Each structure stands twice: as C-alpha cells, then as structure tokens.
Coordinates of C-alpha atoms and ligand atoms in Angstrom, one line a residue:
Chain P
X176 CA 137.5 -113.7 33.5
X177 CA 140.1 -112.6 35.9
X178 CA 139.3 -112.0 39.9
X179 CA 141.1 -107.9 39.4
X180 CA 138.2 -106.5 38.3
X181 CA 139.8 -103.2 38.0
X182 CA 143.7 -102.8 37.8
X183 CA 145.7 -99.3 37.5
X184 CA 148.9 -99.7 36.1
X185 CA 151.6 -97.4 37.1
X186 CA 149.2 -94.2 36.2
X187 CA 150.9 -90.8 36.0
X188 CA 149.0 -87.8 35.4
X189 CA 150.3 -84.2 35.5
X190 CA 148.3 -80.8 34.5
X191 CA 149.8 -77.9 33.2
X192 CA 149.9 -74.9 35.7
X193 CA 151.7 -71.6 34.5
X194 CA 154.8 -72.3 33.2
X195 CA 155.8 -75.3 34.7
X196 CA 153.6 -78.3 35.4
X197 CA 151.9 -80.2 38.5
X198 CA 152.0 -83.8 38.7
X199 CA 148.8 -85.3 40.3
X200 CA 149.1 -88.7 40.2
X201 CA 152.6 -89.8 40.1
X202 CA 153.0 -93.7 39.2
X203 CA 150.4 -94.7 40.9
X204 CA 148.5 -98.7 40.8
X205 CA 145.7 -100.2 42.3
X206 CA 144.5 -103.3 42.1
X207 CA 140.4 -103.9 43.1
X208 CA 139.0 -107.8 43.1
X209 CA 135.9 -109.6 42.9
X210 CA 133.7 -108.6 46.4
X211 CA 136.1 -106.5 47.1
X212 CA 135.0 -102.3 48.4
X213 CA 137.9 -100.0 48.2
X214 CA 138.6 -96.6 49.8
X215 CA 140.7 -93.3 48.3
X216 CA 140.8 -90.8 50.9
X217 CA 143.1 -87.6 51.1
X218 CA 142.8 -84.0 51.3
X219 CA 140.8 -81.7 48.9
X220 CA 143.1 -81.2 46.0
X221 CA 145.2 -84.5 46.4
X222 CA 143.8 -85.8 42.9
X223 CA 141.0 -88.0 44.4
X224 CA 138.7 -87.0 41.6
X225 CA 141.2 -86.9 38.8
X226 CA 142.3 -90.8 39.9
X227 CA 138.5 -91.3 40.0
X228 CA 138.0 -90.1 36.5
X229 CA 141.0 -92.3 34.7
X230 CA 139.4 -94.9 36.4
X231 CA 136.4 -94.2 35.2
X232 CA 137.8 -94.0 31.5
X233 CA 136.9 -90.4 31.4
X234 CA 140.6 -88.8 31.5
X235 CA 143.2 -90.3 29.6
X236 CA 146.2 -90.7 31.9
X237 CA 149.9 -89.5 30.4
X238 CA 151.3 -92.7 30.7
X239 CA 150.2 -95.7 32.6
X240 CA 147.8 -99.0 32.2
X241 CA 143.9 -99.5 33.1
X242 CA 142.5 -103.2 32.6
X243 CA 138.6 -103.4 33.3
X244 CA 137.7 -107.1 33.7
X245 CA 141.4 -108.4 33.2
X246 CA 140.8 -106.6 29.6
X247 CA 143.4 -103.2 28.5
X248 CA 141.5 -100.4 27.9
X249 CA 144.3 -97.9 27.9
X250 CA 143.8 -96.9 24.1
X251 CA 140.1 -97.9 23.4
X252 CA 138.2 -95.6 21.2
X253 CA 136.3 -93.0 22.6
X254 CA 133.2 -95.3 21.9
X255 CA 134.5 -97.9 22.9
X256 CA 135.1 -96.3 26.4
X257 CA 131.1 -94.7 26.4
X258 CA 130.3 -98.6 26.1
X259 CA 132.2 -99.6 28.8
X260 CA 131.2 -97.4 31.0
X261 CA 127.9 -98.2 30.1
X262 CA 128.1 -101.7 30.2
X263 CA 131.2 -102.5 32.5
X264 CA 131.5 -99.4 34.9
X265 CA 129.1 -97.9 37.4
X266 CA 128.9 -94.5 38.6
X267 CA 127.4 -92.4 41.6
X268 CA 128.2 -89.1 42.3
X269 CA 129.0 -86.3 44.5
X270 CA 125.0 -85.1 44.3
X271 CA 123.1 -87.4 42.9
X272 CA 123.2 -86.3 39.3
X273 CA 119.4 -88.0 38.4
X274 CA 117.9 -86.6 35.4
X275 CA 114.6 -84.3 37.1
X276 CA 112.4 -85.2 34.4
X277 CA 112.6 -88.6 35.3
X278 CA 111.1 -91.1 37.5
X279 CA 113.5 -93.2 39.3
X280 CA 112.0 -96.3 37.3
X281 CA 112.9 -94.3 33.4
X282 CA 115.9 -92.9 35.2
X283 CA 117.4 -97.0 35.5
X284 CA 115.4 -97.9 32.3
X285 CA 116.9 -94.7 30.3
X286 CA 120.5 -96.8 30.8
X287 CA 119.6 -100.1 31.1
X288 CA 120.7 -102.4 28.2
X289 CA 118.0 -104.4 26.9
X290 CA 120.2 -107.5 27.4
X291 CA 120.2 -106.8 31.2
X292 CA 116.8 -106.9 31.7
X293 CA 116.1 -110.1 32.7
X294 CA 119.3 -110.4 34.6
X295 CA 118.6 -107.1 37.0
X296 CA 115.0 -106.6 38.0
X297 CA 114.2 -102.6 38.8
X298 CA 112.1 -103.8 40.9
X299 CA 114.2 -106.0 42.9
X300 CA 116.8 -103.3 42.7
X301 CA 114.7 -100.7 44.3
X302 CA 113.4 -103.0 47.0
X303 CA 117.1 -103.9 47.8
X304 CA 117.7 -100.3 48.3
X305 CA 114.2 -99.8 50.4
X306 CA 113.0 -96.9 47.6
X307 CA 110.2 -98.9 46.3
X308 CA 107.6 -96.7 46.5
X309 CA 109.8 -94.2 45.4
X310 CA 109.2 -95.7 41.7
X311 CA 107.0 -93.6 39.9
X312 CA 108.1 -90.4 41.9
X313 CA 110.3 -87.4 40.5
X314 CA 114.1 -86.3 42.0
X315 CA 112.1 -83.1 43.2
X316 CA 109.5 -85.1 45.3
X317 CA 112.6 -87.7 46.8
X318 CA 114.6 -86.8 50.0
X319 CA 118.1 -86.7 49.6
X320 CA 119.2 -90.1 50.9
X321 CA 116.4 -91.3 48.4
X322 CA 117.7 -89.4 45.6
X323 CA 121.3 -91.4 46.4
X324 CA 119.7 -94.3 46.7
X325 CA 118.4 -94.3 43.3
X326 CA 121.7 -93.1 41.9
X327 CA 123.2 -96.1 43.5
X328 CA 120.2 -98.8 41.8
X329 CA 121.5 -96.6 38.5
X330 CA 124.7 -97.8 39.2
X331 CA 124.3 -101.1 39.1
X332 CA 121.3 -101.3 36.6
X333 CA 123.8 -103.3 33.8
X334 CA 125.2 -105.5 36.1
X335 CA 128.6 -103.8 35.9
X336 CA 132.2 -105.1 36.9
X337 CA 133.3 -102.3 38.6
X338 CA 131.3 -99.3 40.9
X339 CA 132.8 -96.2 40.8
X340 CA 131.5 -93.7 43.8
X341 CA 133.0 -89.8 43.7
X342 CA 132.3 -88.8 47.4
X343 CA 128.5 -89.9 47.7
X344 CA 128.4 -89.0 50.9
X345 CA 129.0 -85.5 50.3
X346 CA 125.6 -84.4 50.0
X347 CA 124.0 -86.2 52.9
X348 CA 123.8 -85.7 56.6
X349 CA 125.9 -88.2 58.5
X350 CA 123.5 -90.7 59.0
X351 CA 121.9 -91.0 55.1
X352 CA 125.7 -91.2 54.3
X353 CA 126.0 -94.1 56.2
X354 CA 123.4 -95.6 55.0
X355 CA 124.0 -95.4 51.1
X356 CA 127.4 -96.7 51.5
X357 CA 126.1 -99.4 53.8
X358 CA 123.6 -100.1 50.8
X359 CA 127.2 -99.6 48.4
X360 CA 128.8 -102.5 50.4
X361 CA 125.8 -104.4 50.9
X362 CA 125.3 -104.4 47.0
X363 CA 129.0 -105.3 46.3
X364 CA 129.2 -108.3 48.6
X365 CA 125.8 -109.9 47.2
X366 CA 126.6 -109.0 43.5
X367 CA 130.3 -109.8 43.9
X368 CA 131.8 -106.9 42.3
X369 CA 134.8 -104.4 42.7
X370 CA 133.9 -101.3 44.0
X371 CA 136.4 -97.8 44.8
X372 CA 135.0 -94.9 46.9
X373 CA 136.6 -92.0 46.9
X374 CA 135.7 -89.7 50.0
X375 CA 137.0 -87.8 52.8
X376 CA 134.6 -88.9 55.5
X377 CA 136.8 -91.1 57.7
X378 CA 133.2 -92.2 59.4
X379 CA 132.3 -94.4 57.1
X380 CA 135.8 -96.0 56.6
X381 CA 134.9 -99.2 58.5
X382 CA 132.2 -100.2 56.2
X383 CA 135.1 -100.4 53.6
X384 CA 137.4 -103.7 52.6
X385 CA 140.7 -101.8 52.3
X386 CA 142.1 -97.8 52.7
X387 CA 144.5 -96.0 50.5
X388 CA 145.7 -92.6 51.4
X389 CA 146.5 -90.1 48.1
X390 CA 149.1 -87.5 48.8
X391 CA 152.2 -85.7 47.0
X392 CA 150.7 -88.2 44.0
X393 CA 151.0 -91.5 45.6
X394 CA 148.5 -94.1 47.2
X395 CA 149.3 -95.1 49.9
X396 CA 147.6 -98.2 52.0
X397 CA 146.6 -97.3 55.3
X398 CA 145.9 -99.0 58.4
X399 CA 141.7 -99.0 58.8
X400 CA 140.5 -96.7 61.5
X401 CA 138.5 -98.9 64.5
X402 CA 140.8 -101.7 63.5
X403 CA 143.2 -102.2 65.8
Chain J
X224 CA 111.2 -89.7 21.3
X225 CA 109.3 -91.1 24.8
X226 CA 111.8 -89.4 27.1
X227 CA 111.7 -86.2 24.9
X228 CA 107.7 -86.1 25.7
X229 CA 108.7 -87.1 29.6
X230 CA 110.8 -84.3 29.4
X231 CA 108.3 -81.4 28.1
X232 CA 105.3 -82.8 30.1
X233 CA 107.5 -82.3 33.4
X234 CA 108.9 -78.7 32.5
X235 CA 105.6 -78.0 30.6
X236 CA 105.5 -74.2 31.7
X237 CA 108.4 -73.3 30.1
X238 CA 107.2 -75.0 27.3
X239 CA 103.6 -73.6 27.0
X240 CA 105.3 -70.1 26.6
X241 CA 107.2 -71.1 23.7
X242 CA 104.5 -72.8 22.4
X243 CA 102.4 -70.4 22.4
X244 CA 104.6 -68.2 20.6
X245 CA 105.1 -70.3 17.9
X246 CA 101.8 -71.2 17.5
X247 CA 100.9 -67.2 16.9
X248 CA 103.9 -67.1 14.7
X249 CA 102.6 -70.4 12.3
X250 CA 99.3 -69.0 12.7
X251 CA 100.4 -65.5 11.1
X252 CA 102.3 -67.4 8.3
X253 CA 99.5 -69.7 7.7
X254 CA 97.6 -66.6 7.6
X255 CA 99.9 -64.6 5.6
X256 CA 100.0 -67.6 3.2
X257 CA 96.0 -67.4 3.0
X258 CA 96.3 -63.5 2.0
X259 CA 98.9 -64.3 -0.8
X260 CA 97.0 -66.6 -2.6
X261 CA 93.5 -65.1 -1.4
X262 CA 95.3 -61.5 -3.0
X263 CA 96.8 -63.3 -5.8
X264 CA 93.1 -65.3 -6.3
X265 CA 91.7 -61.7 -6.6
X266 CA 94.0 -61.2 -9.7
X267 CA 93.4 -63.7 -11.7
X268 CA 90.5 -66.6 -10.2
X269 CA 88.8 -65.7 -13.9
X270 CA 91.5 -66.9 -15.9
X271 CA 92.4 -69.4 -13.2
X272 CA 89.2 -71.2 -13.0
X273 CA 89.0 -70.9 -17.1
X274 CA 88.6 -74.2 -18.5
X275 CA 91.4 -73.3 -21.2
X276 CA 94.6 -74.2 -21.4
X277 CA 96.6 -71.6 -23.3
X278 CA 95.8 -68.2 -25.0
X279 CA 97.1 -67.0 -28.5
X280 CA 97.6 -63.3 -28.1
X281 CA 99.7 -61.2 -30.7
X282 CA 103.6 -61.1 -29.9
X283 CA 103.8 -57.4 -29.0
X284 CA 101.5 -57.5 -26.4
X285 CA 103.6 -59.0 -23.7
X286 CA 101.3 -61.7 -23.5
X287 CA 98.7 -59.4 -21.3
X288 CA 95.1 -60.3 -22.8
X289 CA 93.9 -56.7 -22.7
X290 CA 96.2 -54.8 -24.8
X291 CA 96.2 -58.0 -27.7
X292 CA 94.6 -58.4 -30.7
X293 CA 94.1 -61.3 -32.9
X294 CA 92.6 -61.3 -36.4
X295 CA 89.0 -63.0 -36.3
X296 CA 90.2 -65.7 -38.8
X297 CA 92.6 -67.6 -37.0
X298 CA 89.8 -68.7 -34.9
X299 CA 88.5 -70.1 -38.2
X300 CA 91.6 -71.2 -38.7
X301 CA 92.0 -73.1 -35.6
X302 CA 88.3 -74.4 -35.4
X303 CA 89.0 -75.8 -39.3
X304 CA 91.6 -78.0 -37.5
X305 CA 89.5 -79.5 -35.1
X306 CA 90.8 -77.5 -32.2
X307 CA 88.6 -76.0 -29.2
X308 CA 88.9 -72.1 -29.9
X309 CA 86.9 -69.2 -27.9
X310 CA 87.1 -65.6 -28.5
X311 CA 88.2 -63.7 -25.8
X312 CA 87.9 -59.7 -24.7
X313 CA 89.0 -58.3 -21.1
X314 CA 87.9 -54.9 -20.5
X315 CA 87.9 -52.9 -17.1
X316 CA 85.0 -50.9 -16.7
X317 CA 81.9 -49.9 -14.1
X318 CA 78.5 -50.3 -14.0
X319 CA 76.0 -48.4 -12.1
X320 CA 72.6 -50.1 -10.6
X321 CA 68.9 -49.4 -11.8
X322 CA 67.8 -46.2 -9.6
X323 CA 71.2 -46.0 -8.2
X324 CA 74.3 -43.5 -8.9
X325 CA 77.1 -45.5 -7.0
X326 CA 80.3 -46.6 -9.3
X327 CA 81.0 -50.1 -9.3
X328 CA 84.0 -51.6 -10.7
X329 CA 84.1 -54.6 -12.9
X330 CA 86.2 -56.4 -15.3
X331 CA 83.9 -57.8 -18.6
X332 CA 84.5 -60.7 -19.9
X333 CA 83.6 -60.8 -23.4
X334 CA 82.6 -64.7 -24.7
X335 CA 80.9 -66.5 -27.2
X336 CA 77.9 -67.6 -25.1
X337 CA 77.7 -70.8 -24.7
X338 CA 81.3 -71.4 -25.3
X339 CA 83.5 -73.6 -23.2
X340 CA 85.0 -70.5 -21.5
X341 CA 81.6 -69.6 -20.5
X342 CA 81.9 -70.3 -16.4
X343 CA 78.8 -72.6 -15.2
X344 CA 75.9 -70.6 -13.2
X345 CA 75.5 -71.1 -9.7
X346 CA 72.4 -69.3 -10.2
X347 CA 69.6 -68.4 -12.9
X348 CA 71.1 -69.2 -16.8
X349 CA 73.7 -69.0 -19.1
X350 CA 74.4 -66.1 -21.4
X351 CA 72.6 -68.4 -24.3
X352 CA 69.5 -69.4 -22.6
X353 CA 68.6 -66.2 -21.6
X354 CA 66.1 -64.4 -23.1
X355 CA 67.3 -60.6 -23.0
X356 CA 69.3 -59.0 -25.5
X357 CA 72.1 -58.0 -23.2
X358 CA 72.4 -60.4 -20.6
X359 CA 75.4 -60.6 -18.1
X360 CA 76.4 -63.1 -15.8
X361 CA 78.1 -61.7 -12.7
X362 CA 80.8 -62.9 -9.8
X363 CA 78.3 -63.8 -7.0
X364 CA 80.7 -60.7 -4.8
X365 CA 78.0 -58.2 -6.2
X366 CA 75.6 -59.8 -4.7
X367 CA 77.0 -58.1 -1.5
X368 CA 76.3 -55.0 -3.6
X369 CA 72.8 -55.5 -3.4
X370 CA 72.4 -56.9 -6.8
X371 CA 70.1 -59.8 -7.6
X372 CA 68.7 -62.2 -10.1
X373 CA 67.1 -60.2 -13.1
X374 CA 68.2 -57.1 -12.1
X375 CA 69.4 -54.3 -14.6
X376 CA 72.8 -53.2 -14.3
X377 CA 73.8 -50.2 -16.4
X378 CA 77.2 -48.8 -18.2
X379 CA 77.1 -45.1 -17.0
X380 CA 79.8 -44.6 -20.3
X381 CA 77.5 -45.8 -23.2
X382 CA 73.6 -46.5 -21.6
X383 CA 73.5 -49.8 -22.5
X384 CA 71.9 -51.6 -19.9
X385 CA 72.2 -55.2 -18.9
X386 CA 70.1 -58.1 -17.8
X387 CA 71.8 -60.1 -14.7
X388 CA 70.7 -63.5 -16.1
X389 CA 73.2 -65.8 -13.5
X390 CA 75.9 -65.3 -10.9
X391 CA 78.5 -67.5 -11.2
X392 CA 81.4 -68.0 -7.9
X393 CA 85.3 -66.9 -7.6
X394 CA 85.3 -65.0 -10.7
X395 CA 88.2 -61.9 -10.2
X396 CA 90.9 -60.2 -12.7
X397 CA 92.8 -57.8 -11.3
X398 CA 90.7 -57.0 -8.2
X399 CA 87.6 -56.5 -9.4
X400 CA 84.9 -58.9 -10.0
X401 CA 84.1 -60.1 -13.1
X402 CA 80.4 -60.1 -15.3
X403 CA 80.1 -62.0 -18.7
X404 CA 79.0 -60.5 -21.5
X405 CA 78.4 -62.2 -25.3
X406 CA 80.3 -61.0 -27.7
X407 CA 77.4 -58.8 -29.3
X408 CA 77.0 -57.2 -26.2
X409 CA 80.6 -56.0 -26.2
X410 CA 80.9 -55.3 -29.6
X411 CA 77.4 -52.7 -29.3
X412 CA 79.9 -51.7 -25.9
X413 CA 82.5 -50.4 -28.5
X414 CA 80.4 -48.8 -31.1
X415 CA 78.4 -46.6 -29.0
X416 CA 81.5 -44.5 -28.8
X417 CA 83.3 -46.0 -31.6
X418 CA 81.1 -46.4 -34.5
X419 CA 83.2 -47.6 -36.6
X420 CA 84.2 -51.0 -34.3
X421 CA 84.4 -54.0 -35.8
X422 CA 85.2 -57.3 -33.3
X423 CA 88.6 -58.1 -33.2
X424 CA 88.9 -60.2 -30.3
X425 CA 91.8 -59.7 -27.9
X426 CA 92.9 -63.2 -27.7
X427 CA 91.7 -66.7 -28.3
X428 CA 90.9 -68.9 -25.6
X429 CA 92.2 -72.6 -26.2
X430 CA 92.0 -75.9 -24.8
X431 CA 94.6 -78.5 -25.0
X432 CA 98.8 -77.4 -25.5
X433 CA 99.3 -78.4 -28.4
X434 CA 101.9 -76.1 -30.4
X435 CA 99.5 -74.7 -33.3
X436 CA 101.6 -73.4 -35.6
X437 CA 101.2 -69.6 -35.5
X438 CA 104.3 -69.1 -33.2
X439 CA 106.5 -66.1 -35.6
X440 CA 103.3 -65.3 -37.5
X441 CA 102.6 -62.2 -34.8
X442 CA 100.9 -64.2 -33.0
X443 CA 101.9 -66.3 -29.7
X444 CA 100.7 -69.4 -27.7
X445 CA 101.2 -68.6 -24.1
X446 CA 99.8 -71.1 -21.0
X447 CA 97.3 -70.0 -18.9
X448 CA 99.6 -69.4 -15.8
X449 CA 102.3 -67.2 -17.8
X450 CA 99.1 -65.3 -18.4
X451 CA 98.5 -65.1 -14.6
X452 CA 102.1 -63.8 -14.0
X453 CA 101.7 -61.2 -16.6
X454 CA 98.3 -59.9 -15.0
X455 CA 99.6 -56.1 -13.6
X456 CA 100.0 -56.1 -9.9
X457 CA 99.8 -60.4 -9.8
X458 CA 103.3 -60.9 -9.6
X459 CA 104.6 -58.0 -7.6
X460 CA 101.8 -58.6 -4.6
X461 CA 102.4 -62.4 -5.1
X462 CA 106.1 -62.2 -4.4
X463 CA 106.1 -59.6 -1.6
X464 CA 103.9 -61.5 0.6
X465 CA 105.2 -65.3 0.0
X466 CA 108.7 -63.7 1.3
X467 CA 107.4 -62.3 4.1
X468 CA 105.8 -65.7 4.8
X469 CA 109.1 -67.2 4.3
X470 CA 110.5 -65.2 6.6
X471 CA 108.5 -65.9 9.4
X472 CA 108.7 -69.8 8.6
X473 CA 112.7 -69.2 8.9
X474 CA 112.1 -66.4 12.1
X475 CA 110.2 -69.3 13.7
X476 CA 112.5 -72.4 13.0
X477 CA 115.4 -70.2 14.8
X478 CA 112.9 -69.4 17.6
X479 CA 112.8 -73.1 18.3
X480 CA 116.6 -73.4 17.6
X481 CA 117.8 -70.9 19.8
X482 CA 115.3 -71.8 22.7
X483 CA 116.7 -75.1 22.5
X484 CA 119.7 -74.2 22.4
X485 CA 119.5 -72.2 26.0
X486 CA 117.8 -74.8 27.5
X487 CA 120.7 -77.1 26.6
X488 CA 123.0 -74.6 27.7
X489 CA 121.8 -74.4 31.2
X490 CA 121.8 -78.4 31.1
X491 CA 125.5 -79.3 30.7
X492 CA 126.3 -80.9 34.1
X493 CA 123.6 -83.1 32.9
X494 CA 124.5 -84.1 29.8
X495 CA 128.0 -84.6 31.4
X496 CA 126.6 -87.0 33.6
X497 CA 124.6 -89.0 30.9
X498 CA 127.6 -89.4 28.8
X499 CA 129.7 -90.4 31.7
X500 CA 126.8 -93.4 32.9
X501 CA 127.3 -94.5 29.2
X502 CA 125.1 -92.7 26.9
X503 CA 126.4 -92.3 23.7
X504 CA 125.9 -88.9 21.7
X505 CA 123.4 -90.5 19.0
X506 CA 121.4 -91.3 21.8
X507 CA 120.8 -87.7 23.6
X508 CA 120.9 -86.0 20.1
X509 CA 118.1 -87.9 19.2
X510 CA 116.4 -86.8 22.5
X511 CA 117.1 -83.0 21.6
X512 CA 116.1 -83.8 18.6
X513 CA 112.6 -85.2 19.2
X514 CA 112.0 -82.5 22.0
X515 CA 112.4 -79.7 18.5
X516 CA 110.4 -82.2 16.7
X517 CA 107.2 -82.6 18.9
X518 CA 107.7 -78.8 20.0
X519 CA 107.0 -77.9 16.0
X520 CA 104.7 -80.6 15.3
X521 CA 102.6 -79.5 17.8
X522 CA 103.0 -75.8 16.9
X523 CA 102.0 -76.3 13.8
X524 CA 98.9 -78.5 14.2
X525 CA 97.6 -76.4 16.3
X526 CA 98.4 -73.4 14.3
X527 CA 96.6 -75.2 11.2
X528 CA 93.5 -76.3 13.0
X529 CA 93.1 -72.2 14.4
X530 CA 93.5 -70.8 10.8
X531 CA 91.5 -73.3 8.9
X532 CA 88.6 -72.6 11.6
X533 CA 89.3 -68.7 11.4
X534 CA 89.2 -69.2 7.4
X535 CA 85.6 -70.8 8.2
X536 CA 84.1 -67.8 9.7
X537 CA 85.9 -65.5 7.6
X538 CA 83.6 -62.5 6.2
X539 CA 83.4 -63.5 2.5
X540 CA 84.8 -60.3 0.8
X541 CA 88.0 -61.1 2.9
X542 CA 90.5 -62.4 0.0
X543 CA 91.5 -65.2 1.8
X544 CA 92.1 -68.4 0.3
X545 CA 94.0 -71.0 1.8
X546 CA 95.0 -74.5 0.1
X547 CA 95.5 -77.7 2.1
X548 CA 98.7 -78.4 -0.1
X549 CA 100.0 -74.8 0.3
X550 CA 99.2 -75.0 4.3
X551 CA 101.2 -78.0 4.5
X552 CA 103.9 -77.5 2.4
X553 CA 104.4 -73.9 4.8
X554 CA 103.9 -76.1 7.7
X555 CA 106.3 -79.0 7.0
X556 CA 109.0 -76.3 5.9
X557 CA 108.9 -74.7 9.3
X558 CA 108.9 -78.5 11.1
X559 CA 111.8 -79.2 9.1
X560 CA 113.9 -75.9 9.4
X561 CA 113.3 -76.5 13.3
X562 CA 114.9 -79.5 13.4
X563 CA 117.7 -78.2 11.1
X564 CA 117.8 -75.5 13.8
X565 CA 118.4 -78.0 16.3
X566 CA 122.0 -79.4 15.2
X567 CA 123.4 -76.3 16.6
X568 CA 122.4 -78.1 20.0
X569 CA 123.5 -81.1 19.1
X570 CA 127.0 -79.8 17.9
X571 CA 127.0 -78.3 21.3
X572 CA 126.0 -81.9 23.3
X573 CA 128.6 -83.4 21.3
X574 CA 131.4 -81.3 22.4
X575 CA 130.3 -81.9 26.4
X576 CA 132.8 -83.5 28.0
X577 CA 131.5 -86.1 30.7
X578 CA 134.6 -85.3 33.1
X579 CA 131.9 -82.9 34.3
X580 CA 130.0 -85.6 35.7
X581 CA 132.7 -86.0 38.3
X582 CA 134.1 -83.5 41.5
X583 CA 132.6 -80.6 43.1
X584 CA 129.2 -79.2 42.0
X585 CA 129.9 -76.6 40.0
X586 CA 126.5 -75.4 38.6
Ligands
ADP266 N1 141.6 -79.7 34.2 C1 142.4 -79.3 35.0 N2 143.3 -78.9 34.6 C2 144.2 -78.1 35.8 N3 144.1 -78.7 36.9 C3 143.1 -79.4 37.1 C4 142.5 -80.1 36.4 N4 141.8 -81.0 37.0 C5 142.0 -80.6 38.5 N5 143.3 -80.5 38.4 C6 143.8 -79.6 39.4 O1 144.5 -80.8 40.4 C7 144.0 -81.4 41.9 C8 143.8 -82.5 41.6 O2 142.6 -81.9 41.7 P1 141.3 -83.0 41.7 O3 141.5 -84.5 41.5 O4 139.7 -82.9 41.8 O5 141.4 -83.5 43.4 P2 140.3 -84.1 44.7 O6 139.2 -84.1 44.0 O7 141.1 -84.7 45.7 O8 139.7 -82.3 45.4 C9 144.0 -79.6 41.8 O9 144.8 -78.9 42.4 C10 143.2 -79.4 41.1 O10 143.2 -77.4 40.9
MG267 MG1 137.3 -84.3 44.0

C-alpha cells in the first residue's frame, strides 16, 4: 500500500454567491504520508471546514481528485463513501459530538466493525488516552477534556488510514486543548496514521509535523512557529 | 434494538410521559373494544351460544326470526331426512316476580323441552326434567333482580305463571335477558289473548350447514352469523363502537409517530455526526424503528394487563366482553401502525446531510 495515505489533487470548490460564484478552494493539493500530522490554519471563513469536508468525503469537489490509502475515491457512490468514512477515516469534531445516551464504551462499540474487535481493543485505547475510568460514563458525566478524548478514541476505533480533526481544541481551555492535540499526535505516531487537523489555535502548532495556511483559496506551506 | 433501549432508558423522563399517554389511549381502545363486544353480546349471546348452525325462516322476514313463520310440515320433512332440526319462537315480553309489581324485561325463547337448542343449566334442572306445568330457565342476570330457583314469575298480560326450574349463563337477546320456556307454555301464552292460536314456529334451528333444498320455496336458510347481524341495533351499535376503536388506534399510533418525529428533528446534528463517522441510513433507521417498537409494545402490554385485570374486577351487569383474539388484533394493529408512522422519521433521517457534523456548532 502507498505511503501517501491521503492525497488531494487540484481540488476546486466554489459556492454560488448571489448572482456570481465564490471560489473557496482553487486548485488545492495536499499529500499526507504515513505517521505524518499536518495542520491547516487560516482565518475564519477561509475554507478550512470546506477543505476538511472534501477530504472526509462529506462534500464533492467541483473538480480534482481525492485518494485515500492510494485509491482514487472521487467518484465513489454514496454508500461506498459511507463505508470508507467508517473504515478508513477517523473524525474528530469541533465539539466532541458524542451520542448523549451512550457510555464511552458504547460510543466506541456502536461504530466499531466486528472485524476490528481483536485489532483495536477498546480497553487499551481508553487507557492510552487516560480515560479508563470513563468507560461506563455518559458524556454528561465527563469533563470537556474527557469528552474530547473519548471522541479521539472513537476516531481510532476502526484502525483508519487517515484522521481528520476539525478544530479539536475549540471547546477546550488552552491546557486541555494542548493535551488533546498531544494525544492525537501520539496515537498517529504510534499507529502510523496520517492526520490532518484544521485549527486557528496557533499555540499547538509545535506538535504537528507540517503547517499549511489556507488563504485566498490556496494552500501555502508555512514555516513552523518555534522553528528557527 | 440494544441502543434504542439504551436511549429510552437514558431519557426515561421524556418517555414516561408519552408512555402514560399511550397506555391511557390503548386502555381506552381495549376497554371500548370490550364494550363493543359486550354490547354486541347483550344483543346476540342467546343466538351466538345456541348449538345450531343455521335457521330456516320465511323469505319475507328479512332474516329476522321474530317476524318469520315457518309451516310445521317443514320440521317433519327435515327430520324425515335425518337432519337435526328444532322449532324456535322468540317473543319479547316482561315478567313480574310473585308479590312484586316491578316489570322486568324478558325475551322468551320457546323451545322443545330437551332439544339441542335448550341450553345447559348452571343451576337447577332442564325444562324436560322439571315437574312444573310451565317451567322456565332464566338467564342468571335475573338473580341480580332477586329471583331464585323455585320462585314463580308471572306474565302480567296473560296471568300465566312460570316456575323457575333453572338458571343459564350468558343468554341475552336484544339487550334483554332470555327466559327459555316450552312450546306448550308458549302456545298457552298466545292462546290467552287469541283462543284461535295454533302454534306455528317462527323459525327452525338446524345443526349442520347443508343445503336443505328449501330455498325458493318461500323459505330461506340463514347462517347463524347473518341472523345475529340482522338483530335490530346489533350492527348499528357494533359498527359505531368498532369505528371509534379503530380511530383511537390510529390516533395513538400517529401520536407515537409525531413524538418520534419531533425527537428526530431535535437530533439532526447527532444523526449528521453518526452519518459522518460512517453509520449507514439503514442502521439509523433500525434504531428509530426499534425505539418506536419498544415504546408501542410496552404501552400495548401494560394496557392489555390493565384492561384484563379491570375486566376481572368489573360488576357483572356491565356489558363487557373482551376476547383475547380481539384484544391481540387491536394491539397488534396499534404496534404495526406505530412502526409505519415512524417512517416519517426514517425519511427525515435519510435526508440529513452528514456535513452537519463539520464546522460551527449551530444548535
Ligand atoms: N453550503 C454553503 N453554501 C454557500 N457558502 C458556503 C457554504 N459553506 C460554506 N460557505 C462559505 O464558504 C466560506 C468558507 O467556509 P468554511 O469552509 O466553513 O471556512 P472556515 O472553516 O475556514 O471558517 C465561508 O465564507 C462560508 O460562508
Ligand atoms: Mg470552520
């Protein structure tokens, strides 16, 4: 299998805006390899979420190609996309977005594929994320940090190729936000996955391998802060 | 199923209210359904329980025994063919207890003593075994009027007195309790006002559903169920209450559907997230349908239990008669329509865009 777990090639996406159209992504390309953690920064409204949605097969680009695990999935059917999202992608959202009536163990079990039960042990994952004691807790009984870590665990439950995180620190304070990103990084390294995180939180950028800035519909590599 | 149950248990406060409402409605449905058959029974039980399969009436009687008359020779012809047949007269009257003046409604069923249409007594003896000249077997509801075995009851119009020889169970006709008398007593009753009267039976009850060869001869062979439906008021009452029952069943099921739909509308983002992380529409639909199934089954079982325990505690005179197959049909229909009504939510879920999961947390 290719080491380029996620490849986006010349992605264009524009929205209708009144009479004309607004270009959000203008021939954007990105490749993320095995064990690599990329961050995308940019001001609000610059197209970060749009980009992530295209990468996550939630939004079809106007043109360009999406490859996951080396396979072109641009033209996959709706149900194929659903299966790819379930098996090859792991999502971490802005707010935890857990199911309110399920305990942590059930949050993971409800999406875990049967074939993954041996490969990814819920108990191990929870202890790596230091939330063993949240196993039987409902989201309402957990702190914001614990909830976000549960969401991180959920993203890894089917041993996906690619992790996509949409502003994972947005609902957390600085310290917990940093911890959450650290944990994503640790899991990505340990499990040798590719990860893309969209964020406007520049304080966590030292934790990632590459940083891109999205601006004017373009994706520009940026020198990492702290790296001189 | 498992996760639907978890959701219900987690949000139990919300579900308890809707369950209470549904249990009440379904209880009403079952209660009315019992009342419908009870009233139906009060109109027809004496015919329903009669050990006959069809009745021969004259074809101008519109299948109504009370206005029919069948020449006696027919009885002999039937019997000559080896067919079990017995004459039946039905006459509505009233009686008074000895030493009382209160008139009690009664419908006489005049039968041949010892014939197959004479019911088994639950107390006392049959008509043939009684030594009285004019014995009568009364429906046991008359006991509630203070009548007991061996009492005499009088027909005030003719002055004829009957001796209560026995009691029978569950025999009503046209909302009145039935009294079984002999053809001889009936003839005397009629002759008291019309000395020229000679007995001609209203109808002939027959066992077995064969074609007797009397059709077109001024006679008609009518199956028992048809005779019941033609008893005045039977169809009108039965149909009205049955309709109310079904309207209530549908309303209850639609209430679940709407409740479920409102819950679904409140969970758009949650469903969006579930879809984004790769849950299929069919999985989500399965959860929603199981939820409705659990809610409706629970309401159905509780209301069944309630209704049957209340039926056991109900005063005897109450015309309530709920048969298990009837109750099961109504509740099964309720569960089925509920599940159908959840399709509204299923359609809504299938339209939710998983993009909802990404970006700002509106909601
Ligand atoms: N469905 C849509 N229809 C029209 N415009 C949209 C739609 N979604 C996003 N946009 C616009 O696209 C731009 C980029 O949005 P988004 O990708 O959410 O940016 P970011 O996540 O960087 O804040 C914004 O100006 C937004 O208003
Ligand atoms: Mg955004």
